[in-house]
Amino acid sequence: MSFKLTIAGTFLILAGMSFQALAKYTPEQVKAVYIYRIANFIHWNQDSVMTQVNICVPDNPSIKEILTEITQDKQIRNKPIRVVEQDCHILFISQLDNLPVYSDVRRKTVSISDMDNFTDNGGVIELNLNDGRIKPRVNLDNIGDYSISSNFLRVSDIEGGANEASQ
């Protein structure tokens, strides 16, 4: 079984599990795993020159700590994953004030949050809780200098882009 299929399978399993099934895990642990798994579905335009994948969590110490633990010694496409303070490739925020306002930063950084209406406010991926399950919402209009795998988009609610034009 290929690595991509394993990651896709793991994500699909997580996406289908309810919080009741994950009751032995805290919401922070579940979100940290989602962030880590989502990173595998992102392909940055500058991927070939990147030496590591940087994940920033500026306003949620619990998720930051969990992510630091679960990404230790892990890689994405032979690049180590680091939880850092700057030069973010992935940014998880809990407060809208921490969404970058500079367009050049926003173009290079995948923003993720669990806040309601995050994608309506310029965020890329919103982790929604629907019927006890996390269901990602992706706003195609907010995607920058990277692509998101169709495997991830298949398990997400999509808004923006051609999707809205066809509705």
PDB file of N, CA and C in Angstrom, residues 44 46-55 74-90:
ATOM      1  N   TRP A  44       3.109  22.903  -1.834  1.00  0.00           N
ATOM      2  CA  TRP A  44       3.481  24.297  -2.051  1.00  0.00           C
ATOM      3  C   TRP A  44       4.209  24.443  -3.381  1.00  0.00           C
ATOM      4  N   GLN A  46       6.698  26.241  -3.949  1.00  0.00           N
ATOM      5  CA  GLN A  46       8.142  26.254  -3.693  1.00  0.00           C
ATOM      6  C   GLN A  46       8.599  24.968  -2.979  1.00  0.00           C
ATOM      7  N   ASP A  47       7.801  23.914  -3.064  1.00  0.00           N
ATOM      8  CA  ASP A  47       8.090  22.640  -2.396  1.00  0.00           C
ATOM      9  C   ASP A  47       9.516  22.149  -2.669  1.00  0.00           C
ATOM     10  N   SER A  48       9.986  22.288  -3.882  1.00  0.00           N
ATOM     11  CA  SER A  48      11.298  21.743  -4.246  1.00  0.00           C
ATOM     12  C   SER A  48      12.453  22.454  -3.539  1.00  0.00           C
ATOM     13  N   VAL A  49      12.256  23.681  -3.075  1.00  0.00           N
ATOM     14  CA  VAL A  49      13.328  24.401  -2.380  1.00  0.00           C
ATOM     15  C   VAL A  49      13.105  24.491  -0.871  1.00  0.00           C
ATOM     16  N   MET A  50      11.985  23.989  -0.409  1.00  0.00           N
ATOM     17  CA  MET A  50      11.715  24.002   1.031  1.00  0.00           C
ATOM     18  C   MET A  50      12.594  22.964   1.716  1.00  0.00           C
ATOM     19  N   THR A  51      13.151  23.319   2.863  1.00  0.00           N
ATOM     20  CA  THR A  51      13.973  22.378   3.624  1.00  0.00           C
ATOM     21  C   THR A  51      13.202  21.751   4.775  1.00  0.00           C
ATOM     22  N   GLN A  52      12.069  22.349   5.144  1.00  0.00           N
ATOM     23  CA  GLN A  52      11.214  21.806   6.190  1.00  0.00           C
ATOM     24  C   GLN A  52       9.816  22.382   6.020  1.00  0.00           C
ATOM     25  N   VAL A  53       8.853  21.787   6.702  1.00  0.00           N
ATOM     26  CA  VAL A  53       7.483  22.283   6.709  1.00  0.00           C
ATOM     27  C   VAL A  53       7.241  22.883   8.084  1.00  0.00           C
ATOM     28  N   ASN A  54       6.939  24.186   8.110  1.00  0.00           N
ATOM     29  CA  ASN A  54       6.753  24.914   9.361  1.00  0.00           C
ATOM     30  C   ASN A  54       5.280  25.070   9.691  1.00  0.00           C
ATOM     31  N   ILE A  55       4.919  24.645  10.894  1.00  0.00           N
ATOM     32  CA  ILE A  55       3.560  24.809  11.393  1.00  0.00           C
ATOM     33  C   ILE A  55       3.624  25.784  12.571  1.00  0.00           C
ATOM     34  N   LYS A  74       8.894  13.428  12.422  1.00  0.00           N
ATOM     35  CA  LYS A  74       8.022  13.128  11.281  1.00  0.00           C
ATOM     36  C   LYS A  74       8.419  14.003  10.104  1.00  0.00           C
ATOM     37  N   GLN A  75       8.114  13.519   8.905  1.00  0.00           N
ATOM     38  CA  GLN A  75       8.442  14.240   7.680  1.00  0.00           C
ATOM     39  C   GLN A  75       7.257  14.227   6.729  1.00  0.00           C
ATOM     40  N   ILE A  76       7.276  15.213   5.837  1.00  0.00           N
ATOM     41  CA  ILE A  76       6.355  15.272   4.711  1.00  0.00           C
ATOM     42  C   ILE A  76       7.216  15.393   3.468  1.00  0.00           C
ATOM     43  N   ARG A  77       7.098  14.431   2.585  1.00  0.00           N
ATOM     44  CA  ARG A  77       7.911  14.411   1.364  1.00  0.00           C
ATOM     45  C   ARG A  77       9.389  14.674   1.674  1.00  0.00           C
ATOM     46  N   ASN A  78       9.907  13.939   2.626  1.00  0.00           N
ATOM     47  CA  ASN A  78      11.320  13.998   3.039  1.00  0.00           C
ATOM     48  C   ASN A  78      11.738  15.336   3.636  1.00  0.00           C
ATOM     49  N   LYS A  79      10.772  16.106   4.121  1.00  0.00           N
ATOM     50  CA  LYS A  79      11.071  17.375   4.791  1.00  0.00           C
ATOM     51  C   LYS A  79      10.600  17.266   6.239  1.00  0.00           C
ATOM     52  N   PRO A  80      11.467  17.565   7.190  1.00  0.00           N
ATOM     53  CA  PRO A  80      11.038  17.509   8.587  1.00  0.00           C
ATOM     54  C   PRO A  80       9.936  18.524   8.869  1.00  0.00           C
ATOM     55  N   ILE A  81       9.039  18.151   9.758  1.00  0.00           N
ATOM     56  CA  ILE A  81       7.971  19.047  10.200  1.00  0.00           C
ATOM     57  C   ILE A  81       8.443  19.718  11.478  1.00  0.00           C
ATOM     58  N   ARG A  82       8.293  21.026  11.534  1.00  0.00           N
ATOM     59  CA  ARG A  82       8.703  21.796  12.712  1.00  0.00           C
ATOM     60  C   ARG A  82       7.549  22.676  13.174  1.00  0.00           C
ATOM     61  N   VAL A  83       7.337  22.728  14.468  1.00  0.00           N
ATOM     62  CA  VAL A  83       6.395  23.683  15.047  1.00  0.00           C
ATOM     63  C   VAL A  83       7.233  24.880  15.462  1.00  0.00           C
ATOM     64  N   VAL A  84       6.977  26.017  14.802  1.00  0.00           N
ATOM     65  CA  VAL A  84       7.833  27.198  14.940  1.00  0.00           C
ATOM     66  C   VAL A  84       6.981  28.440  15.190  1.00  0.00           C
ATOM     67  N   GLU A  85       7.654  29.583  15.322  1.00  0.00           N
ATOM     68  CA  GLU A  85       6.984  30.851  15.601  1.00  0.00           C
ATOM     69  C   GLU A  85       6.807  31.730  14.362  1.00  0.00           C
ATOM     70  N   GLN A  86       7.573  31.487  13.312  1.00  0.00           N
ATOM     71  CA  GLN A  86       7.517  32.351  12.126  1.00  0.00           C
ATOM     72  C   GLN A  86       7.823  31.549  10.871  1.00  0.00           C
ATOM     73  N   ASP A  87       7.754  32.223   9.717  1.00  0.00           N
ATOM     74  CA  ASP A  87       7.942  31.554   8.422  1.00  0.00           C
ATOM     75  C   ASP A  87       7.010  30.352   8.291  1.00  0.00           C
ATOM     76  N   CYS A  88       5.741  30.589   8.561  1.00  0.00           N
ATOM     77  CA  CYS A  88       4.737  29.527   8.614  1.00  0.00           C
ATOM     78  C   CYS A  88       4.325  29.070   7.224  1.00  0.00           C
ATOM     79  N   HIS A  89       4.285  27.768   7.039  1.00  0.00           N
ATOM     80  CA  HIS A  89       3.670  27.180   5.859  1.00  0.00           C
ATOM     81  C   HIS A  89       2.217  26.842   6.176  1.00  0.00           C
ATOM     82  N   ILE A  90       1.987  26.468   7.429  1.00  0.00           N
ATOM     83  CA  ILE A  90       0.646  26.196   7.937  1.00  0.00           C
ATOM     84  C   ILE A  90       0.479  26.990   9.220  1.00  0.00           C
TER      85      ILE A  90
END
